[in-house]
């Protein structure tokens, strides 16, 4: 039998990774980090912002902070109430236009 002391000092056997595991995709966070690095130069010039998770060290753009302050202080803002169950009409309309224009999908009847 092997003693506890023997198992602490022995080198563990590392098994090769299976072919199935090697064919899996990288986690999305890794892929997003690669995309961010590749296109980072566009962010200030073209106003492209990553919405990826895990990018906690970036500060929001000044325009986003200004919009939040305005929304919080606006007495007519619907910020402090629930959105309609069916969604915001302006957002639904924008999505329908995008789907019709870019995906050739007509609005649902």
PDB file of C-alpha atoms in Angstrom:
ATOM      1  CA  UNK A   1       0.000   0.000   0.000  1.00  0.00           C
ATOM      2  CA  UNK A   2       1.073   3.622  -0.568  1.00  0.00           C
ATOM      3  CA  UNK A   3       1.457   5.857   2.450  1.00  0.00           C
ATOM      4  CA  UNK A   4       0.136   9.427   2.605  1.00  0.00           C
ATOM      5  CA  UNK A   5       3.738  10.675   2.643  1.00  0.00           C
ATOM      6  CA  UNK A   6       4.456   8.825  -0.614  1.00  0.00           C
ATOM      7  CA  UNK A   7       1.543  10.499  -2.429  1.00  0.00           C
ATOM      8  CA  UNK A   8       2.661  13.997  -1.375  1.00  0.00           C
ATOM      9  CA  UNK A   9       6.146  13.585  -2.771  1.00  0.00           C
ATOM     10  CA  UNK A  10       5.347  11.696  -5.962  1.00  0.00           C
ATOM     11  CA  UNK A  11       4.913  13.550  -9.247  1.00  0.00           C
ATOM     12  CA  UNK A  12       1.328  13.340 -10.524  1.00  0.00           C
ATOM     13  CA  UNK A  13       0.800  11.751 -13.899  1.00  0.00           C
ATOM     14  CA  UNK A  14      -0.536  14.261 -16.416  1.00  0.00           C
ATOM     15  CA  UNK A  15      -2.759  12.608 -18.966  1.00  0.00           C
ATOM     16  CA  UNK A  16      -2.951  14.018 -22.496  1.00  0.00           C
ATOM     17  CA  UNK A  17      -5.986  16.092 -23.342  1.00  0.00           C
ATOM     18  CA  UNK A  18      -8.600  14.185 -25.280  1.00  0.00           C
ATOM     19  CA  UNK A  19      -9.220  14.936 -28.964  1.00  0.00           C
ATOM     20  CA  UNK A  20     -12.775  15.911 -28.065  1.00  0.00           C
ATOM     21  CA  UNK A  21     -11.614  18.506 -25.534  1.00  0.00           C
ATOM     22  CA  UNK A  22      -9.028  19.883 -27.964  1.00  0.00           C
ATOM     23  CA  UNK A  23     -11.760  20.520 -30.555  1.00  0.00           C
ATOM     24  CA  UNK A  24     -13.841  22.707 -28.233  1.00  0.00           C
ATOM     25  CA  UNK A  25     -13.848  26.452 -28.735  1.00  0.00           C
ATOM     26  CA  UNK A  26     -11.982  28.859 -26.512  1.00  0.00           C
ATOM     27  CA  UNK A  27     -14.166  30.523 -23.852  1.00  0.00           C
ATOM     28  CA  UNK A  28     -15.960  33.614 -25.132  1.00  0.00           C
ATOM     29  CA  UNK A  29     -14.059  35.835 -22.704  1.00  0.00           C
ATOM     30  CA  UNK A  30     -10.764  34.777 -24.310  1.00  0.00           C
ATOM     31  CA  UNK A  31     -12.159  35.377 -27.805  1.00  0.00           C
ATOM     32  CA  UNK A  32     -13.533  38.784 -26.822  1.00  0.00           C
ATOM     33  CA  UNK A  33     -10.178  39.770 -25.334  1.00  0.00           C
ATOM     34  CA  UNK A  34      -8.504  38.872 -28.640  1.00  0.00           C
ATOM     35  CA  UNK A  35     -11.048  40.919 -30.607  1.00  0.00           C
ATOM     36  CA  UNK A  36     -10.670  43.832 -28.209  1.00  0.00           C
ATOM     37  CA  UNK A  37      -6.903  43.811 -28.624  1.00  0.00           C
ATOM     38  CA  UNK A  38      -7.194  43.635 -32.406  1.00  0.00           C
ATOM     39  CA  UNK A  39      -9.663  46.544 -32.715  1.00  0.00           C
ATOM     40  CA  UNK A  40      -8.757  48.691 -29.712  1.00  0.00           C
ATOM     41  CA  UNK A  41      -7.332  51.449 -31.925  1.00  0.00           C
ATOM     42  CA  UNK A  42     -10.835  52.070 -33.343  1.00  0.00           C
ATOM     43  CA  UNK A  43     -12.497  52.809 -30.035  1.00  0.00           C
ATOM     44  CA  UNK A  44     -11.615  56.447 -29.631  1.00  0.00           C
ATOM     45  CA  UNK A  45     -11.643  57.331 -33.319  1.00  0.00           C
ATOM     46  CA  UNK A  46     -14.825  55.533 -34.371  1.00  0.00           C
ATOM     47  CA  UNK A  47     -16.700  55.391 -31.059  1.00  0.00           C
ATOM     48  CA  UNK A  48     -16.726  51.590 -30.855  1.00  0.00           C
ATOM     49  CA  UNK A  49     -17.288  50.262 -27.329  1.00  0.00           C
ATOM     50  CA  UNK A  50     -17.007  46.709 -26.112  1.00  0.00           C
ATOM     51  CA  UNK A  51     -20.032  45.290 -24.358  1.00  0.00           C
ATOM     52  CA  UNK A  52     -18.116  42.165 -23.385  1.00  0.00           C
ATOM     53  CA  UNK A  53     -18.183  40.892 -19.849  1.00  0.00           C
ATOM     54  CA  UNK A  54     -15.127  41.046 -17.688  1.00  0.00           C
ATOM     55  CA  UNK A  55     -13.735  44.369 -18.894  1.00  0.00           C
ATOM     56  CA  UNK A  56     -13.976  46.004 -15.496  1.00  0.00           C
ATOM     57  CA  UNK A  57     -10.980  48.316 -15.814  1.00  0.00           C
ATOM     58  CA  UNK A  58     -12.536  50.544 -18.486  1.00  0.00           C
ATOM     59  CA  UNK A  59     -14.399  53.635 -17.494  1.00  0.00           C
ATOM     60  CA  UNK A  60     -17.655  54.477 -19.283  1.00  0.00           C
ATOM     61  CA  UNK A  61     -17.319  57.112 -21.999  1.00  0.00           C
ATOM     62  CA  UNK A  62     -18.065  60.654 -20.857  1.00  0.00           C
ATOM     63  CA  UNK A  63     -21.130  60.742 -23.108  1.00  0.00           C
ATOM     64  CA  UNK A  64     -22.586  57.714 -21.265  1.00  0.00           C
ATOM     65  CA  UNK A  65     -22.000  59.341 -17.879  1.00  0.00           C
ATOM     66  CA  UNK A  66     -23.584  62.583 -19.092  1.00  0.00           C
ATOM     67  CA  UNK A  67     -26.621  60.681 -20.420  1.00  0.00           C
ATOM     68  CA  UNK A  68     -27.035  58.852 -17.089  1.00  0.00           C
ATOM     69  CA  UNK A  69     -26.895  62.101 -15.124  1.00  0.00           C
ATOM     70  CA  UNK A  70     -29.439  63.687 -17.455  1.00  0.00           C
ATOM     71  CA  UNK A  71     -31.769  60.659 -17.215  1.00  0.00           C
ATOM     72  CA  UNK A  72     -31.575  60.624 -13.420  1.00  0.00           C
ATOM     73  CA  UNK A  73     -32.267  64.344 -13.103  1.00  0.00           C
ATOM     74  CA  UNK A  74     -34.999  64.569 -15.780  1.00  0.00           C
ATOM     75  CA  UNK A  75     -38.373  64.762 -13.965  1.00  0.00           C
ATOM     76  CA  UNK A  76     -40.164  63.484 -17.082  1.00  0.00           C
ATOM     77  CA  UNK A  77     -37.865  60.462 -17.420  1.00  0.00           C
ATOM     78  CA  UNK A  78     -39.412  56.998 -17.349  1.00  0.00           C
ATOM     79  CA  UNK A  79     -36.143  55.739 -15.876  1.00  0.00           C
ATOM     80  CA  UNK A  80     -37.736  55.151 -12.494  1.00  0.00           C
ATOM     81  CA  UNK A  81     -40.618  52.990 -13.706  1.00  0.00           C
ATOM     82  CA  UNK A  82     -40.959  49.580 -15.264  1.00  0.00           C
ATOM     83  CA  UNK A  83     -40.806  49.260 -19.035  1.00  0.00           C
ATOM     84  CA  UNK A  84     -43.887  47.934 -20.845  1.00  0.00           C
ATOM     85  CA  UNK A  85     -44.110  44.130 -20.860  1.00  0.00           C
ATOM     86  CA  UNK A  86     -44.078  44.083 -24.659  1.00  0.00           C
ATOM     87  CA  UNK A  87     -40.921  46.238 -24.762  1.00  0.00           C
ATOM     88  CA  UNK A  88     -40.153  49.863 -25.466  1.00  0.00           C
ATOM     89  CA  UNK A  89     -41.933  51.000 -28.658  1.00  0.00           C
ATOM     90  CA  UNK A  90     -38.887  52.967 -29.886  1.00  0.00           C
ATOM     91  CA  UNK A  91     -36.600  49.967 -29.419  1.00  0.00           C
ATOM     92  CA  UNK A  92     -39.044  47.540 -31.021  1.00  0.00           C
ATOM     93  CA  UNK A  93     -39.414  49.852 -34.006  1.00  0.00           C
ATOM     94  CA  UNK A  94     -35.634  50.196 -34.390  1.00  0.00           C
ATOM     95  CA  UNK A  95     -35.194  46.409 -34.236  1.00  0.00           C
ATOM     96  CA  UNK A  96     -37.944  45.873 -36.822  1.00  0.00           C
ATOM     97  CA  UNK A  97     -36.319  48.399 -39.182  1.00  0.00           C
ATOM     98  CA  UNK A  98     -32.926  46.757 -38.741  1.00  0.00           C
ATOM     99  CA  UNK A  99     -34.338  43.269 -39.392  1.00  0.00           C
ATOM    100  CA  UNK A 100     -36.160  44.475 -42.508  1.00  0.00           C
ATOM    101  CA  UNK A 101     -33.147  46.379 -43.848  1.00  0.00           C
ATOM    102  CA  UNK A 102     -30.279  44.024 -43.009  1.00  0.00           C
ATOM    103  CA  UNK A 103     -31.949  40.612 -42.753  1.00  0.00           C
ATOM    104  CA  UNK A 104     -34.810  41.035 -45.225  1.00  0.00           C
ATOM    105  CA  UNK A 105     -37.327  40.010 -42.548  1.00  0.00           C
ATOM    106  CA  UNK A 106     -40.710  41.720 -42.763  1.00  0.00           C
ATOM    107  CA  UNK A 107     -42.447  42.874 -39.567  1.00  0.00           C
ATOM    108  CA  UNK A 108     -44.589  40.236 -37.881  1.00  0.00           C
ATOM    109  CA  UNK A 109     -48.278  40.501 -38.654  1.00  0.00           C
TER     110      UNK A 109
END
